[in-house]
Short mmCIF file of C-alpha atoms and ligand atoms in Angstrom, two decimals:
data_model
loop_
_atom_site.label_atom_id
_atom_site.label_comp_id
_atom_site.label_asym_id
_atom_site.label_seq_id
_atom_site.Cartn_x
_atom_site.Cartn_y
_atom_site.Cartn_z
CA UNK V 1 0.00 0.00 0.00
CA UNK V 2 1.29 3.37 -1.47
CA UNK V 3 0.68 6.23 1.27
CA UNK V 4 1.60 9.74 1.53
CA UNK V 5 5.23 10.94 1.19
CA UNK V 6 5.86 11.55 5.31
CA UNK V 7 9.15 12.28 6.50
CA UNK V 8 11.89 12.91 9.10
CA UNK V 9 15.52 12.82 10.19
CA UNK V 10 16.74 9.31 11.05
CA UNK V 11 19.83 10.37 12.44
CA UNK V 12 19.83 11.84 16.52
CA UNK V 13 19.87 15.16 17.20
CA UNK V 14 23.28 16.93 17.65
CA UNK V 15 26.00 17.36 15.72
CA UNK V 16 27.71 14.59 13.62
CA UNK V 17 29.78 13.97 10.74
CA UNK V 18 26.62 12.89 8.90
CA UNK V 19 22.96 13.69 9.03
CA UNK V 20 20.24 11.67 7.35
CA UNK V 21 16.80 12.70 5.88
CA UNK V 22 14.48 10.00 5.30
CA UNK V 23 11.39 9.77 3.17
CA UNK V 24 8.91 7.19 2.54
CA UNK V 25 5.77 7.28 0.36
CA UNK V 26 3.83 6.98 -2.85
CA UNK V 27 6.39 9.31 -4.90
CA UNK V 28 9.36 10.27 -3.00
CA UNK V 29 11.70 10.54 -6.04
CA UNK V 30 9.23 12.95 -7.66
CA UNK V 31 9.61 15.19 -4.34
CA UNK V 32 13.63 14.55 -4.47
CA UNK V 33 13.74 15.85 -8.66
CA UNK V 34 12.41 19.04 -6.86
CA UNK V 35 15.27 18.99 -4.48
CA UNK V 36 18.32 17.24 -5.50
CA UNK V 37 20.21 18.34 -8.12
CA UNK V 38 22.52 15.23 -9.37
CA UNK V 39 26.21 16.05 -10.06
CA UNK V 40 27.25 15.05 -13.97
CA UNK V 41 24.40 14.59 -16.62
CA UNK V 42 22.40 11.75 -14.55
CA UNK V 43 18.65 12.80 -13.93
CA UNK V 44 17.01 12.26 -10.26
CA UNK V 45 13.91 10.17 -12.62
CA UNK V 46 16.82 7.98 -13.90
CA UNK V 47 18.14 6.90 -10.64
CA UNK V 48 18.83 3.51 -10.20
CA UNK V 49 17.63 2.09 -7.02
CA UNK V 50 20.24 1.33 -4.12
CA UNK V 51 22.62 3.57 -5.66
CA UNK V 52 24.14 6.82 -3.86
CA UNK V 53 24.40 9.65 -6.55
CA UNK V 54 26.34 13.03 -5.14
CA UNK V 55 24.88 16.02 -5.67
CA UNK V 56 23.26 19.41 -4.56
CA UNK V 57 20.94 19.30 -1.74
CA UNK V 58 18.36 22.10 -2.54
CA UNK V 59 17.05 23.82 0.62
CA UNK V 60 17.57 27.77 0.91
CA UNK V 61 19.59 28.74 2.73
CA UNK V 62 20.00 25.27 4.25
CA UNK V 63 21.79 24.13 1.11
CA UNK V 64 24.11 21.80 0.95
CA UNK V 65 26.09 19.39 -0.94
CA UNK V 66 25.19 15.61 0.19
CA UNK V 67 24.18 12.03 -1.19
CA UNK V 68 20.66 10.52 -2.29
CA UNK V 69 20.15 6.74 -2.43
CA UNK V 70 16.78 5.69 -3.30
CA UNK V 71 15.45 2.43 -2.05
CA UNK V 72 12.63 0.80 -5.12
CA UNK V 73 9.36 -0.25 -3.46
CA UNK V 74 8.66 -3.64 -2.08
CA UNK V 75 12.31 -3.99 -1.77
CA UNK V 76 12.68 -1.03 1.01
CA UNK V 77 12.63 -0.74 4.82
CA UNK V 78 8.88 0.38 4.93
CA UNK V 79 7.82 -1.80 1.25
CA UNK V 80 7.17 1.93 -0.09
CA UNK V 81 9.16 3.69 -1.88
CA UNK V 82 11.93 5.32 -0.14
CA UNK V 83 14.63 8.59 -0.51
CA UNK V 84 17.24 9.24 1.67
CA UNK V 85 19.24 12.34 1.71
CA UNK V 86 22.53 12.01 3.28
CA UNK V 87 23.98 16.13 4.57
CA UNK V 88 26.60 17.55 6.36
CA UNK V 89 25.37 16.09 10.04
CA UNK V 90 24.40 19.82 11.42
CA UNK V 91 21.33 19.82 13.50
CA UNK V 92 20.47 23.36 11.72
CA UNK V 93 21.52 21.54 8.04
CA UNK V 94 19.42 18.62 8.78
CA UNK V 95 16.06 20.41 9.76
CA UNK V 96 16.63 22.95 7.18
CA UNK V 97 16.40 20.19 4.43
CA UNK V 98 13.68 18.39 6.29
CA UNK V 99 11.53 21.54 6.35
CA UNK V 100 12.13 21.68 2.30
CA UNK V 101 10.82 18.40 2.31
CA UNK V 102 7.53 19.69 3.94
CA UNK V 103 7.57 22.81 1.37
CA UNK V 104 7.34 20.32 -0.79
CA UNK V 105 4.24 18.44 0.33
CA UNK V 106 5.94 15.70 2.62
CA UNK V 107 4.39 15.38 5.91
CA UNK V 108 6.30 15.11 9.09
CA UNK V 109 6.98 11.30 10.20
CA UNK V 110 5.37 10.28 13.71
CA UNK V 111 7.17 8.10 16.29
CA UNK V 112 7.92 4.47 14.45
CA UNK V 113 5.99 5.73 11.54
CA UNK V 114 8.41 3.91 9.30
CA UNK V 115 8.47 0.77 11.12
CA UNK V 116 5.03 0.71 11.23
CA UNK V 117 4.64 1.18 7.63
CA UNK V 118 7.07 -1.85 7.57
CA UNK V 119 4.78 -3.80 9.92
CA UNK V 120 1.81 -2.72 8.02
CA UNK V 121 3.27 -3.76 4.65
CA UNK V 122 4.06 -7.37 5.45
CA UNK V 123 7.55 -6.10 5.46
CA UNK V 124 8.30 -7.55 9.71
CA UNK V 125 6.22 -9.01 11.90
CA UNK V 126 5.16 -7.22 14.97
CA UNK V 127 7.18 -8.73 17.52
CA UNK V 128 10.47 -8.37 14.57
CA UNK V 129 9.48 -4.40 15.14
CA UNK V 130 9.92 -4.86 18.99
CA UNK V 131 12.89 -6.12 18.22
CA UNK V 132 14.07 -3.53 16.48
CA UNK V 133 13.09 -1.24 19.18
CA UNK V 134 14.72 -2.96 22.12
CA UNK V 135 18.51 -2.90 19.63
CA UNK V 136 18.28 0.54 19.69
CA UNK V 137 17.49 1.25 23.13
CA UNK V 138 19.67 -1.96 24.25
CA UNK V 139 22.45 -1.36 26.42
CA UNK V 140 24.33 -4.41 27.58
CA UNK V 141 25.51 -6.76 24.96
CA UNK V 142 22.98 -9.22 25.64
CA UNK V 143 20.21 -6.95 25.18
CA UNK V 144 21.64 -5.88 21.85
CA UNK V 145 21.61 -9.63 21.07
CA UNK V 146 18.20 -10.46 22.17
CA UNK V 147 16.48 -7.75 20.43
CA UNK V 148 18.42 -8.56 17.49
CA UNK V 149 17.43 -12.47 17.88
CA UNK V 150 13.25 -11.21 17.90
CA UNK V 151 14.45 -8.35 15.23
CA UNK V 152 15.29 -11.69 12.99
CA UNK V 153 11.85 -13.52 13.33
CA UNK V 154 13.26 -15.72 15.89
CA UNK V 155 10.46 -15.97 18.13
CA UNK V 156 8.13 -15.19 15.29
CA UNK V 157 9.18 -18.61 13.39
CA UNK V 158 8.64 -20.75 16.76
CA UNK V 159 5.36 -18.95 17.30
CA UNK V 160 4.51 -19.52 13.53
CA UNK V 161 5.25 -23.05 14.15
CA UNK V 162 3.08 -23.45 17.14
CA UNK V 163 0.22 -21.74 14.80
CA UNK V 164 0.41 -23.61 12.49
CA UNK V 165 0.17 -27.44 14.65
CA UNK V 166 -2.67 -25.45 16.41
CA UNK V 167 -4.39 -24.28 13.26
CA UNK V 168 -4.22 -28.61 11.96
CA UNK V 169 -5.68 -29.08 15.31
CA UNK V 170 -8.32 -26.74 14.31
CA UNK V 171 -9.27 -28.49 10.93
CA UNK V 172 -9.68 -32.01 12.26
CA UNK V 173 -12.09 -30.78 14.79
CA UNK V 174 -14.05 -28.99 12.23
CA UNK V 175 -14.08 -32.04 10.00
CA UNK V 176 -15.46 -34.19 13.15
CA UNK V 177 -17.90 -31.49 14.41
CA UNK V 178 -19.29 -31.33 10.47
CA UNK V 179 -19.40 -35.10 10.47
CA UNK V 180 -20.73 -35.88 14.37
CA UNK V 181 -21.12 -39.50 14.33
CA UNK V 182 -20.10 -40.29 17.54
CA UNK V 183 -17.23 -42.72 17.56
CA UNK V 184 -15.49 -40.43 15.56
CA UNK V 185 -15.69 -37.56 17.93
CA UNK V 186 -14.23 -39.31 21.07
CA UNK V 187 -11.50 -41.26 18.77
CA UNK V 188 -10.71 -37.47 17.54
CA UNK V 189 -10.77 -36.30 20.89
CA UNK V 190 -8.35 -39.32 22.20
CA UNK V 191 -6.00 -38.05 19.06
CA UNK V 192 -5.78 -34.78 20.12
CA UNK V 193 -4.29 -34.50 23.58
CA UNK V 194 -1.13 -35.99 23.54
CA UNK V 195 -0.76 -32.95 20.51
CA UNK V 196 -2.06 -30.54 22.65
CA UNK V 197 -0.27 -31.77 25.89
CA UNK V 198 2.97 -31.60 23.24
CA UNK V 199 2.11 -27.78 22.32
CA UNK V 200 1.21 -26.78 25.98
CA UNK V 201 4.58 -27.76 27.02
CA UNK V 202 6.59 -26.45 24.20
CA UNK V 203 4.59 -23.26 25.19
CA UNK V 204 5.88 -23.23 28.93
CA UNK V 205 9.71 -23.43 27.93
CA UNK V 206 9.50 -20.75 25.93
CA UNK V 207 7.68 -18.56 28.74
CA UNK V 208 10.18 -20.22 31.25
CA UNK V 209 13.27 -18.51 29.01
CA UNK V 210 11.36 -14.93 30.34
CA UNK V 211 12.69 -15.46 33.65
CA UNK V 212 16.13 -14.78 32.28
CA UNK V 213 14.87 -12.80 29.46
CA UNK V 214 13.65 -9.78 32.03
CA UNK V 215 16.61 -9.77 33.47
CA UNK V 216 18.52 -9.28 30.22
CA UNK V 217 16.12 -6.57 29.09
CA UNK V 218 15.79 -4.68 32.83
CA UNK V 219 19.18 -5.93 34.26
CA UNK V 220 19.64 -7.79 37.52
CA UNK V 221 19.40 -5.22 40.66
CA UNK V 222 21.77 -5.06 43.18
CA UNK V 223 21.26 -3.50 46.72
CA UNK V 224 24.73 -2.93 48.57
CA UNK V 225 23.70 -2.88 52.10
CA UNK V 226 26.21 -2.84 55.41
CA UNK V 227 26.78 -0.54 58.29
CA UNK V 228 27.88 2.81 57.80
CA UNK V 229 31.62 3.36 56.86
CA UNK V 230 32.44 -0.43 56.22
CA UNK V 231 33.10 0.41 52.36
CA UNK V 232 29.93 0.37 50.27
CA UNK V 233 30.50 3.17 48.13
CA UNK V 234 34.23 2.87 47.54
CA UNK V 235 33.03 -0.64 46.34
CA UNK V 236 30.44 0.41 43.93
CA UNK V 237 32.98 3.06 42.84
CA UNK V 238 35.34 0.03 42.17
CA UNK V 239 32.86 -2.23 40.47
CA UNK V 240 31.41 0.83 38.12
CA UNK V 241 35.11 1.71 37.68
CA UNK V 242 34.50 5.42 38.00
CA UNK V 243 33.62 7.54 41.00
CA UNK V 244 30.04 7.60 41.17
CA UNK V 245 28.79 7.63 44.79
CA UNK V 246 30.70 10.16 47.11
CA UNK V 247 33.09 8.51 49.60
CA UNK V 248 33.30 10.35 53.02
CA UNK V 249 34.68 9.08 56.35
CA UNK V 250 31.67 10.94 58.62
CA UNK V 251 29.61 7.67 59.25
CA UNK V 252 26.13 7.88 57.46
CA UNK V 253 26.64 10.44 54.54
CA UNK V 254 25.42 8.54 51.71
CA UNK V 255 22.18 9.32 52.14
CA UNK V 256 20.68 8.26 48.82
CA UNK V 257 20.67 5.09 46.97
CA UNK V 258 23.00 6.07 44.32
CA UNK V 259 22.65 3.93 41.03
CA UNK V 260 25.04 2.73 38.49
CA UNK V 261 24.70 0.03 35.60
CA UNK V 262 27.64 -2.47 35.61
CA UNK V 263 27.94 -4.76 32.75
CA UNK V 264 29.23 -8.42 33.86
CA UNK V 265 29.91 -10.49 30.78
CA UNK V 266 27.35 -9.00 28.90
CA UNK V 267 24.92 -8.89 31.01
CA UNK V 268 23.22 -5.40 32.61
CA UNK V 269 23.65 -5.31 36.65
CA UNK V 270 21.85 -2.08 38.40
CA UNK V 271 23.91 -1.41 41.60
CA UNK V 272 22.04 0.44 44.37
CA UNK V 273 24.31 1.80 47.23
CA UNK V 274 22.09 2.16 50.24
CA UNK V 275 22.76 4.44 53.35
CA UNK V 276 23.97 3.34 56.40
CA UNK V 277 21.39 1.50 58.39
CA UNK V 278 21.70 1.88 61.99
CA UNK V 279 19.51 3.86 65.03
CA UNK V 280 19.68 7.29 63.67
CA UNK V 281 17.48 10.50 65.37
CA UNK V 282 18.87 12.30 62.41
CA UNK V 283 15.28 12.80 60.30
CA UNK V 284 16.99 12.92 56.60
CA UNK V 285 18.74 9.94 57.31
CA UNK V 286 16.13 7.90 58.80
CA UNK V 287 14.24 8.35 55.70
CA UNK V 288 17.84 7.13 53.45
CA UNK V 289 16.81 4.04 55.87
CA UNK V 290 13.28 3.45 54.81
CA UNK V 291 14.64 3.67 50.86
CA UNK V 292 17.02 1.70 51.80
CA UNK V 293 14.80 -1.10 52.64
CA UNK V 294 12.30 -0.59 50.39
CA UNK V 295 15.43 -1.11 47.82
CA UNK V 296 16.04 -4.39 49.52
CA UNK V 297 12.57 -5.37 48.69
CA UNK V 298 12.67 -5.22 45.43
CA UNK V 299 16.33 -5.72 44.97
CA UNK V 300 17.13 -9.37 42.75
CA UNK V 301 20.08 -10.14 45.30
CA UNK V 302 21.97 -8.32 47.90
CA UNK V 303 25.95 -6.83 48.60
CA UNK V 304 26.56 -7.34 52.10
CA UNK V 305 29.44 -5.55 53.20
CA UNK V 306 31.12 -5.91 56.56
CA UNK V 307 34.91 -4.16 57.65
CA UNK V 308 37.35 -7.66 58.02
CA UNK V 309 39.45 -4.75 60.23
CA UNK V 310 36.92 -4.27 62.80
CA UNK V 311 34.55 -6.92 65.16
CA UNK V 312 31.39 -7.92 63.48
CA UNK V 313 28.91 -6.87 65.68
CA UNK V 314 25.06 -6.06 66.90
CA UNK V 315 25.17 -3.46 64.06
CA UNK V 316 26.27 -5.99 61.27
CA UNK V 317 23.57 -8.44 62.95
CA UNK V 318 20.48 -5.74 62.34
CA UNK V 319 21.59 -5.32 58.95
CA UNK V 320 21.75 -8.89 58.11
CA UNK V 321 18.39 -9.26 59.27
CA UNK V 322 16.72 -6.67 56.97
CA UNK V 323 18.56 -8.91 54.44
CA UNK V 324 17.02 -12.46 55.09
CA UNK V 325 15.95 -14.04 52.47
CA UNK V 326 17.37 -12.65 49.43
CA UNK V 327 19.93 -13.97 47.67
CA UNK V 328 22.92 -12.94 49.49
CA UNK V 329 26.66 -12.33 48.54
CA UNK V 330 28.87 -11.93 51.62
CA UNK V 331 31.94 -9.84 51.33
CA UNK V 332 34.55 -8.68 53.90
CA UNK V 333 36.51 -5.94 52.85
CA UNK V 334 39.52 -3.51 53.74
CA UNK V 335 41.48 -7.01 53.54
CA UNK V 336 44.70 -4.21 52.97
CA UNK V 337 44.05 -3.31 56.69
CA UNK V 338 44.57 -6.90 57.97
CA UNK V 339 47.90 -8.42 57.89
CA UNK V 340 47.35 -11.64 58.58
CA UNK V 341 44.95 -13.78 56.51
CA UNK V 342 41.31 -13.47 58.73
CA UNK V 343 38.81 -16.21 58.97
CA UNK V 344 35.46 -15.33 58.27
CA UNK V 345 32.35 -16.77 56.70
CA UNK V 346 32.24 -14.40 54.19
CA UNK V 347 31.62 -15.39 49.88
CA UNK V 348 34.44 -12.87 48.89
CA UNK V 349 37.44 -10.53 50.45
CA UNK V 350 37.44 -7.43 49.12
CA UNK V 351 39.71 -4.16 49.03
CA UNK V 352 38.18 -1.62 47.22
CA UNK V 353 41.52 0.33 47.90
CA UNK V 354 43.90 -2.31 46.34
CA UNK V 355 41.41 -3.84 43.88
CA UNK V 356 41.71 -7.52 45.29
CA UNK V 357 38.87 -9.59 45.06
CA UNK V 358 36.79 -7.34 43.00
CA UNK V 359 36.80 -9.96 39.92
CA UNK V 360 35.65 -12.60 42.27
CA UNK V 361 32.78 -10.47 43.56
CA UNK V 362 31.89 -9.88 39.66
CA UNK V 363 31.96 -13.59 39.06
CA UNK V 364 29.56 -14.08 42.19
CA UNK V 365 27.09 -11.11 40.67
CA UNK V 366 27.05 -12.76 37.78
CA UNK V 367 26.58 -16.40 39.13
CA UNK V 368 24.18 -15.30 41.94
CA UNK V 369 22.38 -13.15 39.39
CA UNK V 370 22.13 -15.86 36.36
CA UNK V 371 22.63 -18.92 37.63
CA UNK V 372 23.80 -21.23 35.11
CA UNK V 373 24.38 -19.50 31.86
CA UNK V 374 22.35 -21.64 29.73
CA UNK V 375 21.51 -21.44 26.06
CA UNK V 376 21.89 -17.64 24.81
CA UNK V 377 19.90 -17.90 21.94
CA UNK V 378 15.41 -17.08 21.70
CA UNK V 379 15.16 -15.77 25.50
CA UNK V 380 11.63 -14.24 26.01
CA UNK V 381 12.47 -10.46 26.67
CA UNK V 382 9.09 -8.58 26.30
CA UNK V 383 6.37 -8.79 28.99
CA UNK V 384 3.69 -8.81 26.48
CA UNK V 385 5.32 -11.44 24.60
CA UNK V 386 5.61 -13.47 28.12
CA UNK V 387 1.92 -12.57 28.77
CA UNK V 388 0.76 -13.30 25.64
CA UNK V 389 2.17 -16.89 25.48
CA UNK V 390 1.10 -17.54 28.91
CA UNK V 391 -2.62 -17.05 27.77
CA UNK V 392 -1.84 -18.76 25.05
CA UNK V 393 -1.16 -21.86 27.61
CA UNK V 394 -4.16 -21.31 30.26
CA UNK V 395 -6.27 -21.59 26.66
CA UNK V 396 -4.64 -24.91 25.60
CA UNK V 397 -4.63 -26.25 29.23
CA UNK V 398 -8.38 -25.26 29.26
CA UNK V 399 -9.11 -27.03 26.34
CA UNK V 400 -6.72 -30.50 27.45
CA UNK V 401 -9.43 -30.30 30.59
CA UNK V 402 -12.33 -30.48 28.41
CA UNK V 403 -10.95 -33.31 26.67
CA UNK V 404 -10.97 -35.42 29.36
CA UNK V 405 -13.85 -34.47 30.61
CA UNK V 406 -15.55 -35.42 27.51
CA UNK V 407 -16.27 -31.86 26.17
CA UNK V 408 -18.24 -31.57 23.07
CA UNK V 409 -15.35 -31.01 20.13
CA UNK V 410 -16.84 -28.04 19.40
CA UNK V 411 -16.28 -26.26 22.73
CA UNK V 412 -12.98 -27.52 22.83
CA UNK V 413 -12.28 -26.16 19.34
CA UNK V 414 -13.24 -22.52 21.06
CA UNK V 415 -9.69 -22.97 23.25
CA UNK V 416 -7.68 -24.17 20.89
CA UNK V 417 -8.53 -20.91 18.72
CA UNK V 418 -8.43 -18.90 21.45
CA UNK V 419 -4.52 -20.12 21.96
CA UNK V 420 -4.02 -19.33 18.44
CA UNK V 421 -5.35 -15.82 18.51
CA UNK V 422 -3.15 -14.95 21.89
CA UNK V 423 -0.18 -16.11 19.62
CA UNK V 424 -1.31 -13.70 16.48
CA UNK V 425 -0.95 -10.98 18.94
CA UNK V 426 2.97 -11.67 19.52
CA UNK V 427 3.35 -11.95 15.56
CA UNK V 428 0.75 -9.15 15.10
CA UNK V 429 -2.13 -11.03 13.07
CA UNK V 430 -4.81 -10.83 15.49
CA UNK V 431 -2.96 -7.34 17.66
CA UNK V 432 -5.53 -4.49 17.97
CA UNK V 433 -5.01 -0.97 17.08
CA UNK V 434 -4.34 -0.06 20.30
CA UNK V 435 -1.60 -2.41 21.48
CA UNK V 436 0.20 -1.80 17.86
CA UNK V 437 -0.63 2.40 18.66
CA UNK V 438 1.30 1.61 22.07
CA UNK V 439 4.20 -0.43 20.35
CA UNK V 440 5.17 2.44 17.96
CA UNK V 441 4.18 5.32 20.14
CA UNK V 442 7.67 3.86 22.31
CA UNK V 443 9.70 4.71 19.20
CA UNK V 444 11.76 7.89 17.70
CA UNK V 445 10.71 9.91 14.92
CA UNK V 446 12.87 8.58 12.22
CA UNK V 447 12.56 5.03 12.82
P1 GDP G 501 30.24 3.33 53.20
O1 GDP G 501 29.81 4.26 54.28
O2 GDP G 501 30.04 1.92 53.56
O3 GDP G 501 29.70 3.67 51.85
O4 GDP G 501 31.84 3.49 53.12
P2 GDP G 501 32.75 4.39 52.17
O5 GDP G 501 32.91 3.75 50.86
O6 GDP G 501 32.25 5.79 52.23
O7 GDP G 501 34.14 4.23 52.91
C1 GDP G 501 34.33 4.65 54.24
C2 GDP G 501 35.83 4.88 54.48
O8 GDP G 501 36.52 3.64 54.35
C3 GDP G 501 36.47 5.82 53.48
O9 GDP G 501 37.42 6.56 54.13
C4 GDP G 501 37.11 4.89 52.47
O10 GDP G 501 38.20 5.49 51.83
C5 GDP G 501 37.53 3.74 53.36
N1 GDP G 501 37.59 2.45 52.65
C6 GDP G 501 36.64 1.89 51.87
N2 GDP G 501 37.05 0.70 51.42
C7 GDP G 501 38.30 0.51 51.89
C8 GDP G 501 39.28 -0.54 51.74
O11 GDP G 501 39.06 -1.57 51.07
N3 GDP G 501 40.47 -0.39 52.40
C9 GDP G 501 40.72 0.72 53.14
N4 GDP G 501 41.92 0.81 53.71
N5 GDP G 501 39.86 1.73 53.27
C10 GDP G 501 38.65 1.63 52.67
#
């Protein structure tokens, strides 16, 4: 489908060595003959697709001298036809020659208005467009990889496959219900669950992958907790590798959680100093206390830090306490103010002064955080891909219940189809306006 010409830089804003103008449309080459004058005797209307032609960028006084490349409908990004303009990478250049564009009867891009032309055109499946959204916002290296893994139809081609076995399902019921001699119905029935019972669990290892998959996307986060002064921030500094959270000897100044993302092989960690806990009258930080523990709460697994120079004692205890229960990484450190080597019952010595241990405590976050490190490839990273799948499964389990309960087909064909549709809306066939609205309304203009 041939819309109107809309478009928009696809480059970020700032300055660069290059800028890029992109539009997509019914006629975007007629717009660019208006605009582009081609160095040499070539014509913009003899331009052969794919091809980047030098020439004069026509805009006012936003002139410039630049590159088009135009990209022949269905073989483009968005399936239309598309121009790209490549400037000097000015902010003022760039919106100058977008503006010209608009002169010119273009009309300004919205957020993902190009990937949802793409979508829209047959061009990517829904969840591939997700995909593409969560590379460009991606972080760690594993995010960049995961997104890139549903940007590639990975999780669209074992969803298609699961459609598909559920959509055979679908026809042998509706050739039993149309004949309904009743042998035939309970043999069909007695056929049908081991494939559903097959599906249903294929289902529940892909939502299982989630676990891991939201911590790829979100990152696993870390609450450093420990008596005042015994380290906590000189450690984060250490583990960030830059000074982040302020380091002061008065007991009880870090008063916020301060947070910092660590990468450990890969993998996104969000680090959340905590202040001090201990009996305070002190108002502000009695309220760095109540964050503190509410950071616990929702914290994936906790720092506990403890001085290996001074006694453990009633203070450490407290703060162990507000602890219990999460996954817990022990560490002693200032192990450069101990001479001798100190027993203690700690995972880890530390010195965030000297460095030592500080790869060990990385391996722990890392271990503690992931467990095993299991199979990279196809983790679930979107909520509403993890939702959607997990309807997908109440449907199926639904309809395995009515199977041996001895169900009329008929009913039981209503679950199967309802798994099927809760898998269209991962791939997009059976999404509604408003979740695809919601999915594009997260991108940039120019995507
Ligand atoms: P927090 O209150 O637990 O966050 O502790 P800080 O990180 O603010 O550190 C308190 C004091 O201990 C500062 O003077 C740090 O320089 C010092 N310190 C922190 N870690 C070490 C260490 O491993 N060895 C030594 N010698 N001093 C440390």
């Amino acid at each position: 489908m041939m819309e109107e010409n809309i478009a928009a830089i696809a480059t970020p804003a700032g300055k660069g060595g290059v800028a890029i103008i992109r539009i997509s449309g019914k006629s975007p080459l007629a717009l660019a003959e208006k605009m582009f004058t081609p160095a040499g005797k070539t014509k913009v209307a003899d331009f052969e697709p794919y091809r980047m032609y030098p020439g004069r960028i026509d805009a006012g006084n936003f002139s410039d001298y630049g590159l088009c490349v135009y990209f022949r409908a269905p073989a483009s990004y968005t399936g239309e036809d598309i121009v790209e303009f490549q400037c000097h990478g000015g902010e003022s250049v760039a919106r100058g020659i977008l503006k010209q564009t608009f002169r010119l009867g273009a009309r300004p891009a919205g957020k993902g208005e190009f990937t949802k032309r793409a979508f829209l055109n047959g061009k990517l499946s829904l969840a591939s467009a997700e995909g593409v959204a969560d590379m460009i916002n991606g972080e760690s290296e594993a995010e960049v990889k995961a997104g890139y893994l549903l940007y590639s139809e990975k999780l669209t081609e074992k969803v298609r496959v699961l459609q598909d076995e559920l959509k055979t399902v679908l026809a042998g019921i509706d050739v039993s219900v149309d004949y309904p001699e009743e042998d035939i119905e309970e043999e069909h029935i007695l056929e049908i669950v081991p494939d559903l019972t097959r599906l249903t669990a294929e289902i529940s290892s892909l939502t299982k992958s989630y676990a891991v998959g939201k911590k790829i996307k979100s990152g696993v986060t870390v609450a450093i907790c420990g008596k005042p002064n015994t380290g906590k921030s000189s450690l984060l500094n250490r583990l960030l590798g830059y000074d982040k959270a302020i380091v002061s000897e008065i007991a009880g100044t870090t008063r916020d959680a301060v947070e910092g993302t660590l990468e450990i092989e890969g993998r996104k960690f969000n680090l959340y100093d905590t202040a001090g806990v201990r009996e305070s009258g002190d108002r502000i930080e009695s309220i760095g206390i109540e964050r503190a523990e509410a950071i616990v709460r929702s914290a994936d697994l906790v720092v506990f830090v403890a001085d290996i120079s001074a006694k453990v004692d009633e203070e450490d205890a407290r703060v162990l306490e507000m602890v219990q229960g999460k996954p817990l990484i022990k560490v002693f450190n200032k192990t450069d103010l101990t001479r001798d080597e100190t027993e203690t019952d700690a995972d880890v010595h530390t010195s965030a002064v000297t460095g030592e241990g500080i790869e060990q405590l990385k391996a722990l976050l890392f271990e503690k955080g992931f467990g095993e490190r299991g199979e990279d490839a196809a983790f679930l990273i979107e909520q509403r891909h993890f939702e959607a799948l997990q309807r997908a499964g109440e449907s199926l389990n639904r309809a395995i219940s009515a199977c041996n309960n001895g169900a009329p087909l008929d009913l039981i064909g209503i679950d199967v189809k309802e798994a099927w549709d809760a898998l269209g809306e991962i791939t997009g066939e059976t999404a509604t306006e408003a979740i695809i609205e919601e999915i594009f309304s997260k991108f940039c203009v120019g995507k």
